Short mmCIF file of C-alpha atoms in Angstrom, two decimals:
data_model
loop_
_atom_site.label_atom_id
_atom_site.label_comp_id
_atom_site.label_asym_id
_atom_site.label_seq_id
_atom_site.Cartn_x
_atom_site.Cartn_y
_atom_site.Cartn_z
CA MET M 287 -6.95 14.74 22.99
CA GLU M 288 -9.21 13.53 20.21
CA THR M 289 -12.83 12.91 21.06
CA LYS M 290 -14.69 9.84 19.82
CA GLU M 291 -16.66 12.07 17.45
CA THR M 292 -13.50 13.57 15.97
CA LEU M 293 -11.90 10.17 15.51
CA ALA M 294 -15.05 8.80 13.89
CA LEU M 295 -15.14 11.78 11.51
CA VAL M 296 -11.50 11.22 10.51
CA GLN M 297 -12.08 7.50 9.99
CA GLY M 298 -15.20 8.22 7.93
CA GLN M 299 -13.31 10.67 5.75
CA ALA M 300 -10.48 8.19 5.22
CA GLN M 301 -12.93 5.48 4.20
CA ILE M 302 -14.83 7.67 1.74
CA TRP M 303 -11.64 9.07 0.24
CA GLN M 304 -10.24 5.58 -0.23
CA GLN M 305 -13.36 4.46 -2.09
CA MET M 306 -13.73 7.73 -4.00
CA ILE M 307 -10.28 7.66 -5.57
CA GLY M 308 -10.05 3.88 -5.91
CA SER M 309 -10.41 4.19 -9.68
CA VAL M 310 -6.98 5.85 -9.74
CA ASP M 311 -5.48 2.61 -8.39
CA SER M 312 -7.02 0.78 -11.36
CA MET M 313 -5.68 3.35 -13.80
CA ALA M 314 -2.17 3.08 -12.34
CA LEU M 315 -2.38 -0.69 -12.76
CA LYS M 316 -3.55 -0.26 -16.35
CA CYS M 317 -0.67 2.17 -16.95
CA ALA M 318 1.84 -0.42 -15.71
CA VAL M 319 0.39 -3.02 -18.09
CA GLU M 320 0.35 -0.65 -21.06
CA LEU M 321 3.97 0.39 -20.40
CA ARG M 322 4.94 -3.27 -19.87
CA ILE M 323 6.78 -2.38 -16.66
CA ALA M 324 6.63 -5.94 -15.30
CA ASP M 325 8.02 -7.29 -18.59
CA ILE M 326 10.87 -4.76 -18.56
CA ILE M 327 11.90 -5.74 -15.01
CA HIS M 328 11.54 -9.44 -15.84
CA SER M 329 13.77 -9.10 -18.91
CA HIS M 330 16.62 -7.86 -16.67
CA GLY M 331 16.36 -10.92 -14.44
CA GLY M 332 16.05 -8.94 -11.21
CA PRO M 333 15.33 -5.56 -9.59
CA ILE M 334 16.32 -2.52 -11.67
CA THR M 335 16.47 1.26 -11.39
CA LEU M 336 13.88 3.73 -12.56
CA ARG M 337 16.11 4.79 -15.47
CA GLN M 338 16.47 1.18 -16.57
CA ILE M 339 12.68 0.82 -16.55
CA ALA M 340 12.37 4.06 -18.53
CA SER M 341 14.90 2.87 -21.10
CA GLY M 342 12.72 -0.16 -21.81
CA ILE M 343 9.54 1.85 -22.40
CA ASP M 344 8.49 2.31 -26.02
CA SER M 345 9.22 6.05 -26.08
CA THR M 346 12.07 8.29 -27.16
CA SER M 347 11.55 10.63 -24.21
CA PRO M 348 9.79 8.97 -21.25
CA ASN M 349 8.93 11.29 -18.36
CA ILE M 350 10.91 9.78 -15.47
CA PRO M 351 9.39 11.94 -12.69
CA TYR M 352 5.90 10.80 -13.77
CA LEU M 353 7.09 7.20 -13.84
CA ALA M 354 8.57 7.59 -10.34
CA ARG M 355 5.25 8.76 -8.94
CA ILE M 356 3.35 5.89 -10.55
CA MET M 357 5.86 3.37 -9.21
CA ARG M 358 5.64 4.91 -5.74
CA LEU M 359 1.88 4.22 -5.63
CA LEU M 360 2.22 0.71 -7.06
CA VAL M 361 4.90 -0.14 -4.49
CA CYS M 362 2.61 1.24 -1.76
CA LYS M 363 -0.13 -1.06 -3.09
CA ASN M 364 2.29 -4.04 -3.01
CA ILE M 365 2.16 -4.52 -6.78
CA PHE M 366 5.95 -4.05 -7.14
CA THR M 367 8.79 -4.32 -4.61
CA GLU M 368 11.27 -1.62 -3.69
CA GLN M 369 14.75 -1.90 -2.24
CA HIS M 370 17.62 0.55 -1.76
CA GLN M 371 21.30 0.07 -2.45
CA PRO M 372 24.21 2.43 -1.69
CA VAL M 373 25.95 4.28 -4.52
CA ASP M 374 28.67 6.94 -4.57
CA SER M 375 26.11 9.77 -4.48
CA GLY M 376 24.02 8.22 -1.69
CA GLU M 377 21.57 5.43 -2.58
CA GLU M 378 19.40 4.38 -5.47
CA THR M 379 16.05 2.59 -5.57
CA LEU M 380 15.61 -0.75 -7.30
CA TYR M 381 12.19 -1.99 -8.34
CA GLY M 382 11.39 -5.70 -8.53
CA LEU M 383 8.60 -8.19 -9.13
CA ASN M 384 6.48 -10.03 -6.59
CA GLN M 385 3.66 -12.54 -6.97
CA ALA M 386 1.20 -9.79 -7.91
CA SER M 387 3.32 -8.09 -10.59
CA ARG M 388 4.27 -11.46 -12.12
CA LEU M 389 0.59 -11.73 -13.05
CA LEU M 390 1.07 -8.59 -15.18
CA LEU M 391 3.61 -10.23 -17.49
CA HIS M 392 2.15 -10.25 -21.00
CA ASP M 393 3.62 -13.53 -22.24
CA ALA M 394 3.51 -15.53 -19.01
CA GLU M 395 1.50 -18.74 -18.99
CA LEU M 396 -0.62 -17.28 -16.19
CA SER M 397 -1.28 -13.57 -16.71
CA LEU M 398 -4.04 -11.14 -15.78
CA ALA M 399 -2.69 -8.37 -18.02
CA PRO M 400 -5.43 -8.81 -20.69
CA MET M 401 -8.12 -8.66 -18.00
CA VAL M 402 -6.62 -5.47 -16.54
CA LEU M 403 -6.90 -3.88 -19.99
CA LEU M 404 -10.44 -5.18 -20.50
CA ARG M 405 -11.84 -4.12 -17.12
CA ASN M 406 -10.33 -0.64 -17.42
CA HIS M 407 -11.26 -0.01 -21.04
CA PRO M 408 -13.44 3.10 -21.55
CA TRP M 409 -16.11 0.92 -23.17
CA LEU M 410 -16.52 -1.06 -19.95
CA LEU M 411 -16.08 1.90 -17.62
CA ALA M 412 -18.80 3.98 -19.32
CA PRO M 413 -21.75 1.80 -18.14
CA LEU M 414 -20.68 2.16 -14.50
CA HIS M 415 -21.63 5.83 -14.67
CA TRP M 416 -25.25 4.77 -15.27
CA LEU M 417 -25.82 2.68 -12.12
CA SER M 418 -27.89 5.35 -10.34
CA GLN M 419 -30.07 5.75 -13.43
CA CYS M 420 -30.65 1.99 -13.45
CA VAL M 421 -31.79 2.16 -9.82
CA LYS M 422 -34.24 4.93 -10.72
CA GLU M 423 -35.75 3.38 -13.86
CA GLY M 424 -34.38 -0.12 -14.37
CA GLY M 425 -32.77 -1.27 -17.61
CA THR M 426 -29.19 -2.19 -18.38
CA ALA M 427 -26.37 0.28 -17.77
CA PHE M 428 -24.43 -1.05 -20.78
CA ASN M 429 -27.41 -0.39 -23.04
CA LYS M 430 -27.84 3.11 -21.64
CA ALA M 431 -24.17 3.87 -22.28
CA HIS M 432 -23.79 2.25 -25.71
CA GLY M 433 -27.29 1.88 -27.14
CA CYS M 434 -27.23 -1.94 -27.29
CA GLU M 435 -26.59 -4.97 -25.09
CA ILE M 436 -23.03 -6.18 -24.51
CA TRP M 437 -23.34 -9.28 -26.73
CA ASP M 438 -24.58 -7.19 -29.67
CA PHE M 439 -21.81 -4.68 -29.05
CA THR M 440 -19.23 -7.47 -29.01
CA SER M 441 -20.49 -9.03 -32.25
CA LYS M 442 -20.46 -5.66 -34.07
CA ASN M 443 -17.12 -4.42 -32.72
CA PRO M 444 -14.15 -6.65 -33.66
CA GLU M 445 -11.70 -4.58 -31.61
CA PHE M 446 -13.74 -4.93 -28.42
CA ASN M 447 -14.43 -8.59 -29.23
CA ASN M 448 -10.69 -9.31 -29.32
CA ILE M 449 -10.07 -7.43 -26.07
CA PHE M 450 -12.99 -9.25 -24.46
CA ASN M 451 -11.88 -12.70 -25.63
CA ASP M 452 -8.29 -12.10 -24.49
CA GLY M 453 -9.52 -11.05 -21.05
CA MET M 454 -11.73 -14.12 -20.71
CA ALA M 455 -9.00 -16.46 -21.98
CA CYS M 456 -6.41 -15.33 -19.45
CA THR M 457 -8.75 -15.83 -16.49
CA THR M 458 -9.79 -19.23 -17.86
CA LYS M 459 -6.18 -20.41 -17.81
CA ILE M 460 -5.83 -19.48 -14.16
CA VAL M 461 -9.08 -20.99 -12.96
CA MET M 462 -8.57 -24.15 -15.03
CA ARG M 463 -5.23 -24.79 -13.35
CA VAL M 464 -7.03 -24.64 -9.99
CA ILE M 465 -9.92 -26.84 -11.16
CA LEU M 466 -7.64 -29.52 -12.60
CA ALA M 467 -5.69 -29.62 -9.34
CA GLU M 468 -8.61 -29.43 -6.91
CA TYR M 469 -11.32 -31.34 -8.79
CA LYS M 470 -9.43 -34.10 -10.55
CA ASP M 471 -11.48 -36.80 -8.79
CA GLY M 472 -14.67 -35.15 -10.03
CA PHE M 473 -13.74 -35.91 -13.65
CA GLY M 474 -12.43 -39.41 -12.97
CA CYS M 475 -15.68 -41.31 -13.54
CA VAL M 476 -16.95 -39.11 -16.38
CA GLY M 477 -16.81 -40.85 -19.76
CA SER M 478 -18.12 -37.93 -21.80
CA LEU M 479 -18.32 -34.24 -20.95
CA VAL M 480 -20.01 -31.30 -22.71
CA ASP M 481 -18.62 -27.82 -22.12
CA VAL M 482 -21.63 -25.51 -22.59
CA ALA M 483 -20.71 -22.15 -24.12
CA GLY M 484 -17.16 -23.44 -24.33
CA GLY M 485 -16.00 -20.93 -26.94
CA THR M 486 -13.21 -22.30 -29.09
CA GLY M 487 -12.71 -25.37 -26.90
CA GLY M 488 -9.67 -24.45 -24.82
CA THR M 489 -11.26 -25.48 -21.51
CA ILE M 490 -12.53 -28.90 -22.58
CA ALA M 491 -9.22 -29.57 -24.33
CA GLU M 492 -7.34 -29.01 -21.06
CA ILE M 493 -9.68 -31.36 -19.19
CA VAL M 494 -9.44 -34.11 -21.82
CA LYS M 495 -5.66 -33.73 -21.91
CA ALA M 496 -5.57 -34.43 -18.16
CA HIS M 497 -8.16 -37.24 -18.37
CA LYS M 498 -7.34 -39.31 -21.45
CA HIS M 499 -10.31 -41.66 -20.97
CA MET M 500 -12.79 -38.84 -21.50
CA ARG M 501 -14.59 -37.81 -24.69
CA GLY M 502 -14.98 -34.06 -24.83
CA ILE M 503 -17.68 -32.06 -26.61
CA ASN M 504 -17.26 -28.32 -27.05
CA PHE M 505 -20.70 -26.73 -27.45
CA ASP M 506 -21.32 -23.15 -28.51
CA LEU M 507 -23.12 -21.09 -31.14
CA PRO M 508 -22.47 -22.28 -34.72
CA HIS M 509 -20.46 -19.20 -35.74
CA VAL M 510 -18.23 -19.64 -32.66
CA VAL M 511 -17.36 -23.30 -33.17
CA ALA M 512 -16.95 -22.72 -36.92
CA THR M 513 -13.61 -21.03 -36.23
CA ALA M 514 -12.56 -23.28 -33.35
CA PRO M 515 -9.27 -25.19 -33.79
CA MET M 516 -9.13 -28.97 -33.60
CA HIS M 517 -8.23 -30.43 -30.20
CA GLU M 518 -7.33 -34.07 -29.62
CA GLY M 519 -10.22 -35.95 -28.03
CA VAL M 520 -12.63 -33.04 -28.54
CA SER M 521 -15.47 -32.63 -31.04
CA HIS M 522 -17.19 -29.33 -31.72
CA PHE M 523 -20.95 -29.04 -31.73
CA GLY M 524 -22.86 -25.92 -32.80
CA GLY M 525 -26.23 -25.02 -31.36
CA ASP M 526 -28.20 -22.90 -28.91
CA MET M 527 -28.14 -23.74 -25.19
CA PHE M 528 -31.67 -22.33 -24.85
CA GLU M 529 -32.91 -24.92 -27.35
CA SER M 530 -31.05 -28.13 -26.48
CA ILE M 531 -27.67 -29.43 -25.31
CA PRO M 532 -25.81 -32.54 -26.59
CA ASN M 533 -26.12 -35.67 -24.47
CA ALA M 534 -23.21 -36.70 -22.23
CA ASP M 535 -22.41 -38.27 -18.86
CA ALA M 536 -21.81 -34.84 -17.39
CA ILE M 537 -22.02 -31.19 -18.36
CA LEU M 538 -19.65 -28.36 -17.51
CA ILE M 539 -20.96 -24.81 -17.49
CA LYS M 540 -18.22 -22.42 -16.45
CA TRP M 541 -18.81 -18.74 -15.67
CA VAL M 542 -21.85 -18.63 -17.95
CA LEU M 543 -24.94 -18.59 -15.74
CA HIS M 544 -23.94 -15.36 -13.99
CA ASN M 545 -24.53 -13.60 -17.33
CA TRP M 546 -28.22 -14.49 -17.34
CA SER M 547 -31.45 -13.82 -15.44
CA ASP M 548 -33.02 -16.49 -13.23
CA GLU M 549 -35.55 -17.35 -15.95
CA HIS M 550 -32.82 -17.83 -18.55
CA CYS M 551 -30.70 -19.88 -16.13
CA ILE M 552 -33.60 -22.21 -15.33
CA LYS M 553 -34.13 -22.86 -19.04
CA ILE M 554 -30.41 -23.59 -19.57
CA LEU M 555 -30.30 -25.87 -16.52
CA GLU M 556 -33.45 -27.71 -17.63
CA ASN M 557 -31.76 -28.43 -20.95
CA CYS M 558 -28.66 -29.60 -19.07
CA ARG M 559 -30.78 -31.98 -17.01
CA LYS M 560 -32.38 -33.45 -20.13
CA ALA M 561 -28.94 -34.11 -21.63
CA ILE M 562 -27.51 -36.24 -18.79
CA PRO M 563 -28.44 -39.70 -17.42
CA GLU M 564 -31.19 -39.50 -14.79
CA LYS M 565 -29.40 -41.65 -12.21
CA SER M 566 -25.67 -41.12 -12.81
CA GLY M 567 -25.43 -37.74 -14.53
CA LYS M 568 -24.29 -34.45 -13.05
CA VAL M 569 -23.87 -30.83 -14.02
CA ILE M 570 -20.64 -29.14 -12.97
CA ILE M 571 -21.22 -25.40 -12.52
CA VAL M 572 -18.17 -23.18 -12.08
CA ASP M 573 -19.39 -19.82 -10.86
CA ILE M 574 -19.29 -17.35 -7.99
CA VAL M 575 -21.09 -18.07 -4.72
CA VAL M 576 -21.54 -14.84 -2.78
CA GLU M 577 -21.12 -14.92 0.99
CA LYS M 578 -22.07 -11.66 2.68
CA ASP M 579 -20.29 -12.36 5.96
CA GLY M 580 -17.49 -14.60 4.71
CA ASN M 581 -13.80 -14.19 5.46
CA ASP M 582 -12.41 -15.40 2.15
CA LEU M 583 -9.76 -13.43 0.23
CA PHE M 584 -12.17 -12.96 -2.68
CA ASP M 585 -15.41 -12.15 -0.79
CA GLU M 586 -15.37 -8.41 -1.47
CA THR M 587 -14.31 -8.98 -5.10
CA ARG M 588 -17.30 -11.28 -5.60
CA MET M 589 -19.70 -8.55 -4.48
CA VAL M 590 -17.99 -6.07 -6.82
CA PHE M 591 -18.41 -8.60 -9.63
CA ASP M 592 -22.13 -8.64 -8.87
CA LEU M 593 -22.35 -4.90 -9.60
CA THR M 594 -20.43 -5.34 -12.85
CA MET M 595 -22.93 -8.01 -13.92
CA MET M 596 -25.71 -5.56 -13.07
CA ALA M 597 -24.01 -2.94 -15.23
CA TYR M 598 -23.07 -5.11 -18.20
CA THR M 599 -25.88 -7.66 -18.58
CA ALA M 600 -29.67 -7.77 -18.78
CA GLY M 601 -30.50 -9.77 -15.66
CA GLY M 602 -27.12 -11.31 -14.89
CA LYS M 603 -25.91 -11.45 -11.29
CA GLU M 604 -23.69 -13.24 -8.81
CA ARG M 605 -25.72 -15.49 -6.54
CA THR M 606 -25.74 -16.65 -2.92
CA GLU M 607 -26.03 -20.34 -2.06
CA LEU M 608 -29.74 -19.83 -1.35
CA GLU M 609 -30.25 -18.30 -4.79
CA TRP M 610 -28.35 -21.17 -6.45
CA LYS M 611 -30.45 -23.71 -4.49
CA LYS M 612 -33.67 -22.09 -5.72
CA LEU M 613 -32.50 -22.11 -9.36
CA LEU M 614 -31.43 -25.75 -9.20
CA GLU M 615 -34.63 -26.91 -7.56
CA GLU M 616 -36.78 -25.12 -10.14
CA ALA M 617 -34.73 -26.71 -12.93
CA GLY M 618 -35.27 -30.19 -11.49
CA PHE M 619 -32.05 -30.82 -9.58
CA GLY M 620 -32.87 -32.46 -6.26
CA ARG M 621 -29.35 -32.40 -4.83
CA TYR M 622 -26.30 -30.20 -5.05
CA LYS M 623 -22.90 -29.84 -3.44
CA ILE M 624 -20.69 -26.75 -3.28
CA ILE M 625 -16.95 -27.35 -3.46
CA LYS M 626 -14.82 -24.38 -2.51
CA ILE M 627 -11.59 -23.91 -4.43
CA PRO M 628 -8.83 -21.26 -4.10
CA ALA M 629 -10.36 -18.99 -6.76
CA ILE M 630 -13.07 -16.38 -7.21
CA GLN M 631 -15.42 -19.14 -8.38
CA SER M 632 -16.64 -22.26 -6.61
CA ILE M 633 -17.67 -25.61 -8.09
CA ILE M 634 -21.33 -26.55 -7.74
CA GLU M 635 -22.17 -30.18 -8.50
CA ALA M 636 -25.87 -30.61 -9.30
CA TYR M 637 -27.65 -33.97 -9.55
CA PRO M 638 -31.08 -34.71 -11.05
CA ASN M 639 -32.13 -36.89 -8.11
#
């Protein structure tokens, strides 16, 4: 009969082992994306055998036993489905898609495949090895690993810039679908909207498309908007959010503030406040709100995101409601409201009075 001490030791081992080899789960997921396994299954219109998957891989001699072991783990992790059907020699296994693996399809409207490749790229994994050094002496893990900050690295490395932009774009599509469904009333009375750090304007274009009455302004650095395509109802405006922001009825700032320190965020938010009407204006922040003791599907992921911000940025972090409240008050926003949506991020409405 097991003693309490023995059981606790076994449970402790299981927990540490699970965390210790968790990176292998990520690598198996990356492998599935690189081999386009979800796309191969999808192209057949239903569950298929291991050999059929292998025949669709871009290789003249795929290693089927290796593939079988990878699929076994991904089925165990509920990324793919598995079913058995009888054949003359016994039975064969068929692998199919579920809601998770459909998000790995490369050409699907909603796909996380580019983000899987980004998050598991050696360039983004390297800084995570420097976390303990950051605790000891401060600094940015990304800088320690690569000799410069992430934004400098991105601007000097076209390959990484493309991977980064693709990863950001795919998550934007998913969260924008949620926002347009859950927050449609929030845009209803907004005549003009500025998307701060809006990139090439995809986000504001989606909002204006759904709200024809609205005038959209896509605001980003001059070299970013210089290559932005034209979108109906949207004008591009180049500038620096730390200097000033174009005037509008409301301002959207989506997944931007978590990249910056409190001091930087206060400056950005102060400029947002100056750009909107004192009595009727609002700032719409789309960002993570960390809850330590929450029971949401994404709670643990949000805390992991906080460590990635610590690793990749100089001062960026995911914030609790109390931390958001402090930022907003210091930037001159007397009221705020948090709207939870079925996504990693929440919507924070901030009002100047």
